[in-house]
PDB file of C-alpha atoms in Angstrom:
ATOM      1  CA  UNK A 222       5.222  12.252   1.489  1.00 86.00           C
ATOM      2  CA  UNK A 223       2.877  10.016   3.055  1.00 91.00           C
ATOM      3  CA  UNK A 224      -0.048  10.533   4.875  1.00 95.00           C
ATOM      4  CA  UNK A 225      -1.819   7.168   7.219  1.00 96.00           C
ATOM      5  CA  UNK A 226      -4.542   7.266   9.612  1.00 96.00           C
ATOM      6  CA  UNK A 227      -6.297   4.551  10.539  1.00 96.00           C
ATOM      7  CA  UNK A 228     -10.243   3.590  12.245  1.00 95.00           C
ATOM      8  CA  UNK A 229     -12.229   1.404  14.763  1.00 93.00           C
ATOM      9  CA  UNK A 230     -15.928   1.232  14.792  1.00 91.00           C
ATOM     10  CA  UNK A 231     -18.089  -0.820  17.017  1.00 87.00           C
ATOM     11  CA  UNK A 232     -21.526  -0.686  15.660  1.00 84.00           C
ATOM     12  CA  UNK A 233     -23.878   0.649  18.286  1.00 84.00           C
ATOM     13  CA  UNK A 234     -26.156  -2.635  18.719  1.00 76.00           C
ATOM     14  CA  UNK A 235     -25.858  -5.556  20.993  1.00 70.00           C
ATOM     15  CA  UNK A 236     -24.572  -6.355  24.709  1.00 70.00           C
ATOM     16  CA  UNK A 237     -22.043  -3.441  24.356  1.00 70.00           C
ATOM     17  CA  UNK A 238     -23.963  -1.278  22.473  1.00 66.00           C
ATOM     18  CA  UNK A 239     -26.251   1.629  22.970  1.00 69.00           C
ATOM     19  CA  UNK A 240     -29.580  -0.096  20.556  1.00 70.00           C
ATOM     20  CA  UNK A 241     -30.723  -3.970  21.388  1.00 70.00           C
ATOM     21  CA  UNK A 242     -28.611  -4.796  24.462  1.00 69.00           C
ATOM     22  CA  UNK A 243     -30.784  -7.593  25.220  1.00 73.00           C
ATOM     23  CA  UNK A 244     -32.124 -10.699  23.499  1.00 71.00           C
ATOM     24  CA  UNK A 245     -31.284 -12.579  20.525  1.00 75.00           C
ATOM     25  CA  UNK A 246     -31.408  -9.789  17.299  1.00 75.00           C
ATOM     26  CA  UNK A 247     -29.091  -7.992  19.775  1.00 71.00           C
ATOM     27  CA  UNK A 248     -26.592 -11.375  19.657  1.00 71.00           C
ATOM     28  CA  UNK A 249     -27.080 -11.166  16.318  1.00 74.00           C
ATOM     29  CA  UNK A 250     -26.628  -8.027  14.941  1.00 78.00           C
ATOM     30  CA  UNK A 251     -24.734  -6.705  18.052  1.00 77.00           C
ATOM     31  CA  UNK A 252     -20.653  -6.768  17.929  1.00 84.00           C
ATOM     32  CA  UNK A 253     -19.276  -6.472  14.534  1.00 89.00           C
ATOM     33  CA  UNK A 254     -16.548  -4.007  13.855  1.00 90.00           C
ATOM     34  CA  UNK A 255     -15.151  -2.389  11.244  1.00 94.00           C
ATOM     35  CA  UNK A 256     -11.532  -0.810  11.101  1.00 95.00           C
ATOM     36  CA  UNK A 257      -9.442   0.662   8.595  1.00 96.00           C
ATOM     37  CA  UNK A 258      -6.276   1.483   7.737  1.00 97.00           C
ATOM     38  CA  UNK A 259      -6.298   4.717   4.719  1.00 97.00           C
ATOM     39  CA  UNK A 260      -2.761   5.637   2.926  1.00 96.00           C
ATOM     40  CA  UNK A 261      -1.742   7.869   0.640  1.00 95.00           C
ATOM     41  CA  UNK A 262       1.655   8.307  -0.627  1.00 92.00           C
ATOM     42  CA  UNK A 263       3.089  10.723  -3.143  1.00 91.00           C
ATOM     43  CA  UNK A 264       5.502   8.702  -4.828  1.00 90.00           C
ATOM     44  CA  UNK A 265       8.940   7.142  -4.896  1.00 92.00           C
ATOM     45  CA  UNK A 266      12.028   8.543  -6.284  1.00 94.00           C
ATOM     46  CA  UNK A 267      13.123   7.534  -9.527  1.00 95.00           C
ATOM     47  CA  UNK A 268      16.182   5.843 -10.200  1.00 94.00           C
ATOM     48  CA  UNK A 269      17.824   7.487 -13.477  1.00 95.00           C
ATOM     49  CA  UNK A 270      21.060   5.516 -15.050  1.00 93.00           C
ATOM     50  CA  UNK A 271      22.549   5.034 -18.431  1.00 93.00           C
ATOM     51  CA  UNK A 272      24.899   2.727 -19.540  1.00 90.00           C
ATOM     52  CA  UNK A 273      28.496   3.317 -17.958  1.00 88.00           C
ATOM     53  CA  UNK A 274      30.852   2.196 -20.998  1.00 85.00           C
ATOM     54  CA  UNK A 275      32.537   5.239 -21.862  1.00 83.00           C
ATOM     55  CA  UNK A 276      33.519   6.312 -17.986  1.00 83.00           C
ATOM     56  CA  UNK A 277      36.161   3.380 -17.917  1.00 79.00           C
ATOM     57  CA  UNK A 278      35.459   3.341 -14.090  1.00 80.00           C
ATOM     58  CA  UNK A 279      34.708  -0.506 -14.065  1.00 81.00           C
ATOM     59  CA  UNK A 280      31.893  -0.775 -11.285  1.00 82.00           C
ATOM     60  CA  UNK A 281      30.727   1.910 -11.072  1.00 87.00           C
ATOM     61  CA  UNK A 282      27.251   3.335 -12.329  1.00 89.00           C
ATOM     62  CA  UNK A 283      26.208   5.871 -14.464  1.00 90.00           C
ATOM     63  CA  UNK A 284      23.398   8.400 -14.693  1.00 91.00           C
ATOM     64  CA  UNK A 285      22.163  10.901 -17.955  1.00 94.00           C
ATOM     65  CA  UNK A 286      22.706  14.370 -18.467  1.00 92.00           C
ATOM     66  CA  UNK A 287      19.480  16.107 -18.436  1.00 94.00           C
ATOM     67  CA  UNK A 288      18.695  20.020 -19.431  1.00 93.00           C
ATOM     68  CA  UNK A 289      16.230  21.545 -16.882  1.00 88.00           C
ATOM     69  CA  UNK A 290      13.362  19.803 -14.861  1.00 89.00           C
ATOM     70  CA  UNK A 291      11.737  17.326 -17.282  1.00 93.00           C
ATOM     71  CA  UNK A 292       7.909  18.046 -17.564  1.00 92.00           C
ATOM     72  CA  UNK A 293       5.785  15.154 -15.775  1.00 94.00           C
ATOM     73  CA  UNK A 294       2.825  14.100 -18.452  1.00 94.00           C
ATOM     74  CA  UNK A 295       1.141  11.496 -16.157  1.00 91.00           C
ATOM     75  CA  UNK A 296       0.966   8.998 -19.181  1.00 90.00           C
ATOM     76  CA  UNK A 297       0.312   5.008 -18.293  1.00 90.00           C
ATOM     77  CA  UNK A 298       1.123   2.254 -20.114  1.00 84.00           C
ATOM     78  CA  UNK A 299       3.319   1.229 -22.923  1.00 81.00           C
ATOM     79  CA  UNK A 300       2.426   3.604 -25.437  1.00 89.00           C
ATOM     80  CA  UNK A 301       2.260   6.665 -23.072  1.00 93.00           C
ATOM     81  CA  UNK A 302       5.320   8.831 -21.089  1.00 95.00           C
ATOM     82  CA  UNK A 303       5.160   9.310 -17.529  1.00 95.00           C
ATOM     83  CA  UNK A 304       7.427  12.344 -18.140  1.00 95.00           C
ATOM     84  CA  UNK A 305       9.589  14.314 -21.120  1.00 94.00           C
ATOM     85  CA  UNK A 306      12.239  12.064 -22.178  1.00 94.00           C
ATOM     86  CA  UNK A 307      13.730  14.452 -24.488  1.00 94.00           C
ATOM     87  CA  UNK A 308      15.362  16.866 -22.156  1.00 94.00           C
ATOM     88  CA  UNK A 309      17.932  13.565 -21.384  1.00 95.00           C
ATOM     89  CA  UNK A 310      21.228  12.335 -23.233  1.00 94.00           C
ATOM     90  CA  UNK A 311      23.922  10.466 -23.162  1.00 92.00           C
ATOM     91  CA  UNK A 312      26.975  12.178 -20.836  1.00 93.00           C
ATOM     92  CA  UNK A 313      30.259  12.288 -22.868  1.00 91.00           C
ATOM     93  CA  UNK A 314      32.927  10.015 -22.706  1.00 90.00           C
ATOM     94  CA  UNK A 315      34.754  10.185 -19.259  1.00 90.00           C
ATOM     95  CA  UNK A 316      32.203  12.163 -17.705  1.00 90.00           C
ATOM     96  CA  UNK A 317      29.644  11.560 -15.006  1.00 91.00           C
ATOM     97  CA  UNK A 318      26.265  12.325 -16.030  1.00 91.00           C
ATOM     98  CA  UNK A 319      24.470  15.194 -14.060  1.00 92.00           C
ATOM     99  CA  UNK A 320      21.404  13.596 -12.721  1.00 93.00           C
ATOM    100  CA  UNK A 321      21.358  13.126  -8.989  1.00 91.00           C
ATOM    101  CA  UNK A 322      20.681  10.397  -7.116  1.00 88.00           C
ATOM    102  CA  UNK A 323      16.833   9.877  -6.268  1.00 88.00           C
ATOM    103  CA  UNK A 324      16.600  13.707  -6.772  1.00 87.00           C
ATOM    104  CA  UNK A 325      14.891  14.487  -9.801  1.00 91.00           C
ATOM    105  CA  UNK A 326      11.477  12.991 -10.345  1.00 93.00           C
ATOM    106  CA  UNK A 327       9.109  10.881  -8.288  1.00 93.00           C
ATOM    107  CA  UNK A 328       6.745   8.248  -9.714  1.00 94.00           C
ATOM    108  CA  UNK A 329       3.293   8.079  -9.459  1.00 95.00           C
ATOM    109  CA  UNK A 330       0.960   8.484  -6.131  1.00 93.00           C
ATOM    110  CA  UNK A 331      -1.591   6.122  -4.853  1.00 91.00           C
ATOM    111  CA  UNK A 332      -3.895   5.926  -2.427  1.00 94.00           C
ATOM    112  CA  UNK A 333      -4.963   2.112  -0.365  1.00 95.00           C
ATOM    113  CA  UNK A 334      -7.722   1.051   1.763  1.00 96.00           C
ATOM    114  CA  UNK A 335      -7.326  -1.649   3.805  1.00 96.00           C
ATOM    115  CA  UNK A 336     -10.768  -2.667   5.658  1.00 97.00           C
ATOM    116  CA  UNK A 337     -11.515  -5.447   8.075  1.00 96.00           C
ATOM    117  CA  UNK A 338     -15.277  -6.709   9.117  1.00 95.00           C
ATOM    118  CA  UNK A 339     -14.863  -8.492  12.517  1.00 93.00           C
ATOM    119  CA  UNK A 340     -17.907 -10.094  14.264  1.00 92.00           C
ATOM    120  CA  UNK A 341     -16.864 -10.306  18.167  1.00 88.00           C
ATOM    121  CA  UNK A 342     -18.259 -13.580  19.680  1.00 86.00           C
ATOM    122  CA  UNK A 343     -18.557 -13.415  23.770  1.00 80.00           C
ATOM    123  CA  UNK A 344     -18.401 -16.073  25.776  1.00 80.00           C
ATOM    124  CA  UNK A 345     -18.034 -15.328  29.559  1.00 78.00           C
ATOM    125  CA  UNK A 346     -14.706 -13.560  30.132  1.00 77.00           C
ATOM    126  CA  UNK A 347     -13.170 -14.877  26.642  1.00 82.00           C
ATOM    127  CA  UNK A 348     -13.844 -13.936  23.057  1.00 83.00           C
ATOM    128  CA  UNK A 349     -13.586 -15.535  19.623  1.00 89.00           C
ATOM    129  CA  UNK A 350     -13.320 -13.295  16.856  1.00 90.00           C
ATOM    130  CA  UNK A 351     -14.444 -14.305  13.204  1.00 92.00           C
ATOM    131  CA  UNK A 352     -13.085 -11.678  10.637  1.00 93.00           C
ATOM    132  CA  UNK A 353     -12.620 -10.826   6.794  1.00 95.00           C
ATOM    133  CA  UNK A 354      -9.534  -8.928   5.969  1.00 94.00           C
ATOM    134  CA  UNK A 355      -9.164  -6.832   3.070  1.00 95.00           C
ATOM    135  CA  UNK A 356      -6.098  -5.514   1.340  1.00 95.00           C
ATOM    136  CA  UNK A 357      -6.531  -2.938  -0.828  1.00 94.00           C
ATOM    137  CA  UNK A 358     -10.241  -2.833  -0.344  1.00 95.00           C
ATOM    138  CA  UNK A 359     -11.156  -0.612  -3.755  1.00 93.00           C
ATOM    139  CA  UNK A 360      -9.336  -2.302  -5.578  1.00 92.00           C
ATOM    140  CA  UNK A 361      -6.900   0.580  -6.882  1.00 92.00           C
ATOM    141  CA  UNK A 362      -3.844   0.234  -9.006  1.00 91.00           C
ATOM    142  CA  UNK A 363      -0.968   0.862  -7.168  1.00 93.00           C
ATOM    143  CA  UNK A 364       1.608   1.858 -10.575  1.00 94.00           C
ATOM    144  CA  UNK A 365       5.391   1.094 -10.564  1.00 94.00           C
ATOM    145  CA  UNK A 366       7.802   3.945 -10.934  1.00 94.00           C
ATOM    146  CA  UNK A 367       8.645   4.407 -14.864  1.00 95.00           C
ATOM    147  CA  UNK A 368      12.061   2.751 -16.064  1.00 94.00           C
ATOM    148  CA  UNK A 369      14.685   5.341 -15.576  1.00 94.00           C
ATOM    149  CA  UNK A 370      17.535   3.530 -17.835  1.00 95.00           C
ATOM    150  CA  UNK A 371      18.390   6.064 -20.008  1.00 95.00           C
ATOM    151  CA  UNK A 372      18.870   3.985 -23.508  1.00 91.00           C
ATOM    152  CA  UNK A 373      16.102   1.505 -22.828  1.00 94.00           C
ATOM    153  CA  UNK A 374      12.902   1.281 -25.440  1.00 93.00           C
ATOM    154  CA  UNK A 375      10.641   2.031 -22.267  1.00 94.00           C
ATOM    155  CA  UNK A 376      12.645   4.742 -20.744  1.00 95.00           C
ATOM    156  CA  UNK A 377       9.726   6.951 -18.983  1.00 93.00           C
ATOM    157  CA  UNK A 378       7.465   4.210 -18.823  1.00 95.00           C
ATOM    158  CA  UNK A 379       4.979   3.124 -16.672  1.00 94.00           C
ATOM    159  CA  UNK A 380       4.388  -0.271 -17.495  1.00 92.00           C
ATOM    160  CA  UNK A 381       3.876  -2.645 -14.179  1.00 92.00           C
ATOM    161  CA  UNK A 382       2.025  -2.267 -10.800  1.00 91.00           C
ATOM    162  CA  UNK A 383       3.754  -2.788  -7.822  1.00 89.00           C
ATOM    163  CA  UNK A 384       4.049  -6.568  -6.191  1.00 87.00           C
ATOM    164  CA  UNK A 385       0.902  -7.425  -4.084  1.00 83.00           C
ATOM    165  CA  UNK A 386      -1.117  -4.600  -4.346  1.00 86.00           C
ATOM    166  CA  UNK A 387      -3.994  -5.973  -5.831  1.00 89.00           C
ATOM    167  CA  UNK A 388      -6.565  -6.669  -4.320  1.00 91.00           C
ATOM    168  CA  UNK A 389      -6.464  -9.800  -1.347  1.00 93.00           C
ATOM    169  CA  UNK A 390      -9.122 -10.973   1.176  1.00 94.00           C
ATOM    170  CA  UNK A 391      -8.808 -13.288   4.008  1.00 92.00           C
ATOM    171  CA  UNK A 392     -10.734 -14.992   6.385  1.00 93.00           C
ATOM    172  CA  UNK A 393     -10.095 -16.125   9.716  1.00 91.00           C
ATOM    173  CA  UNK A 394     -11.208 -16.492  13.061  1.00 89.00           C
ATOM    174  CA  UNK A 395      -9.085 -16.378  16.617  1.00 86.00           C
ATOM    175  CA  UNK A 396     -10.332 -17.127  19.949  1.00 84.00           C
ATOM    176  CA  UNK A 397      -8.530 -15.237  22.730  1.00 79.00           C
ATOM    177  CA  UNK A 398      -8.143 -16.253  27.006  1.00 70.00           C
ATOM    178  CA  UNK A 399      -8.236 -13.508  28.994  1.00 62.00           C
ATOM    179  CA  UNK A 400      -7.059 -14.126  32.681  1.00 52.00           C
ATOM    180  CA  UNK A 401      -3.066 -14.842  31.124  1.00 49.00           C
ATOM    181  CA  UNK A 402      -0.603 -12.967  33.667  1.00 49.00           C
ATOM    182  CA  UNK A 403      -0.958  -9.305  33.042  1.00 47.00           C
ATOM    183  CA  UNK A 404       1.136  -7.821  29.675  1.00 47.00           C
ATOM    184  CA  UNK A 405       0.123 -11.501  28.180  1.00 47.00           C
ATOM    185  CA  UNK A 406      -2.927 -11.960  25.880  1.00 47.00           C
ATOM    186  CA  UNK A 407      -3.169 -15.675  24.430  1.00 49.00           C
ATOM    187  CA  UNK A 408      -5.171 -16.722  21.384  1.00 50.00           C
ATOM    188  CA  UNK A 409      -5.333 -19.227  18.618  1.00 50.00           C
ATOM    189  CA  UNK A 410      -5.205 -17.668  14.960  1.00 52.00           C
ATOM    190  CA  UNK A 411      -6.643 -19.884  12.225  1.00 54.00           C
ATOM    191  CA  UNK A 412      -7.085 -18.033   8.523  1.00 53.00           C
ATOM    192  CA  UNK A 413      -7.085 -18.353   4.614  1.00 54.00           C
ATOM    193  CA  UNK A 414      -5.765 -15.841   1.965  1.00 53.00           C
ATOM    194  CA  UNK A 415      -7.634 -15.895  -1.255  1.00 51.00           C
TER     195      UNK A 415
END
C-alpha cells in the first residue's frame, strides 16, 4: 500500500501576499515557498528462495517449504529477526517448495519527506527562482527487505537501507521567460547536489 500527497505554500507576505505588499521588508520577506511531497509505503514483498540442487530442473529456482504464516518480530540489524525463521525448511528432493511468489511476507514500512524552500525573485513579467531541495527531509531510515534465501547465515535479516534514501540537499536556482508561444515555458536550471 502506499499512500502520497503532496503541498504548496506561499507565505502570506510580499507583492503577492496578503501582509507587506509594499516596500522593501515586503521584497524581502515576501515570496518564498515551501512544498512537499509526504509518502508512506507499507512494504515490499519478500522474495523467499532456497537453493535448487535437489529439483534437477537446471534453471530453474527454488523456494522453502514453510508451516503456517511466520510471525513478523520487527527485529533490525544483524543480530535481530525481522520474522520467525523456524517455521521454514528445506523442500525434499524433487519437489517444489510451497512458498509463493511475493505472497507471503512484506518488509518493513517507511515513511519520506521531501521539502523544498523556494524564494521567488520577480522581475517584470519573468521570474528567477533560487531554491533548496531536500530528499528525505527527516532524515529517516528507509530499511531493505530481510534476505529471504532460505540457507543463508542472515536469512530474516534486516541488514541494509535502501540505495539513496538518505538524506540529500540541493541547491539551485532557474530563471524562467514567460511570453514563449502558449503550452511552452522556457528557463535555465543551474544546481548542486550535496
Amino acid at each position: 500500500h502506499n499512500f502520497t500527497s503532496s503541498f504548496t505554500y506561499l507565505l502570506p507576505l510580499g507583492p503577492q501576499g496578503r501582509w507587506l505588499s509594499e516596500g522593501v521588508l515586503g521584497r524581502v520577506l515576501g515570496d518564498w515557498q515551501m512544498t512537499g511531497l509526504f509518502s508512506a509505503i507499507s512494504g515490499t514483498p519478500i522474495g523467499f528462495s532456497a537453493s535448487a540442487s535437489g529439483l534437477r530442473a537446471p534453471n530453474n529456482s527454488q523456494t522453502p517449504n514453510v508451516t503456517g504464516k511466520p510471525e513478523v518480530l520487527g527485529g533490525i540489524g544483524a543480530d535481530e529477526l525481522w520474522f520467525d525463521t523456524s517455521v521454514f525448511s528445506a523442500p525434499a528432493a524433487l519437489t517444489w517448495g510451497n512458498v509463493e511468489r511475493n505472497a507471503l511476507l512484506t518488509g518493513p514500512a517507511y515513511v519520506n519527506l521531501d521539502a523544498s524552500i523556494v524564494k521567488i525573485i520577480r522581475l517584470g513579467s519573468r521570474r528567477a527562482e533560487i531554491r533548496a531541495d531536500f530528499f528525505n527531509a527527516l532524515n529517516t531510515p528507509h530499511y531493505a527487505n530481510p534476505n529471504g534465501s532460505f540457507g543463508n547465515a542472515n536469512f530474516g535479516r534486516v541488514t541494509g537501507i535502501l540505495d539513496l534514501t538518505e538524506r540529500m540537499i540541493r541547491f539551485g536556482g532557474r530563471f524562467l521567460f514567460f511570453g514563449a508561444p502558449p503550452g511552452l515555458v522556457a528557463g535555465a536550471l543551474l544546481g548542486a547536489t550535496f
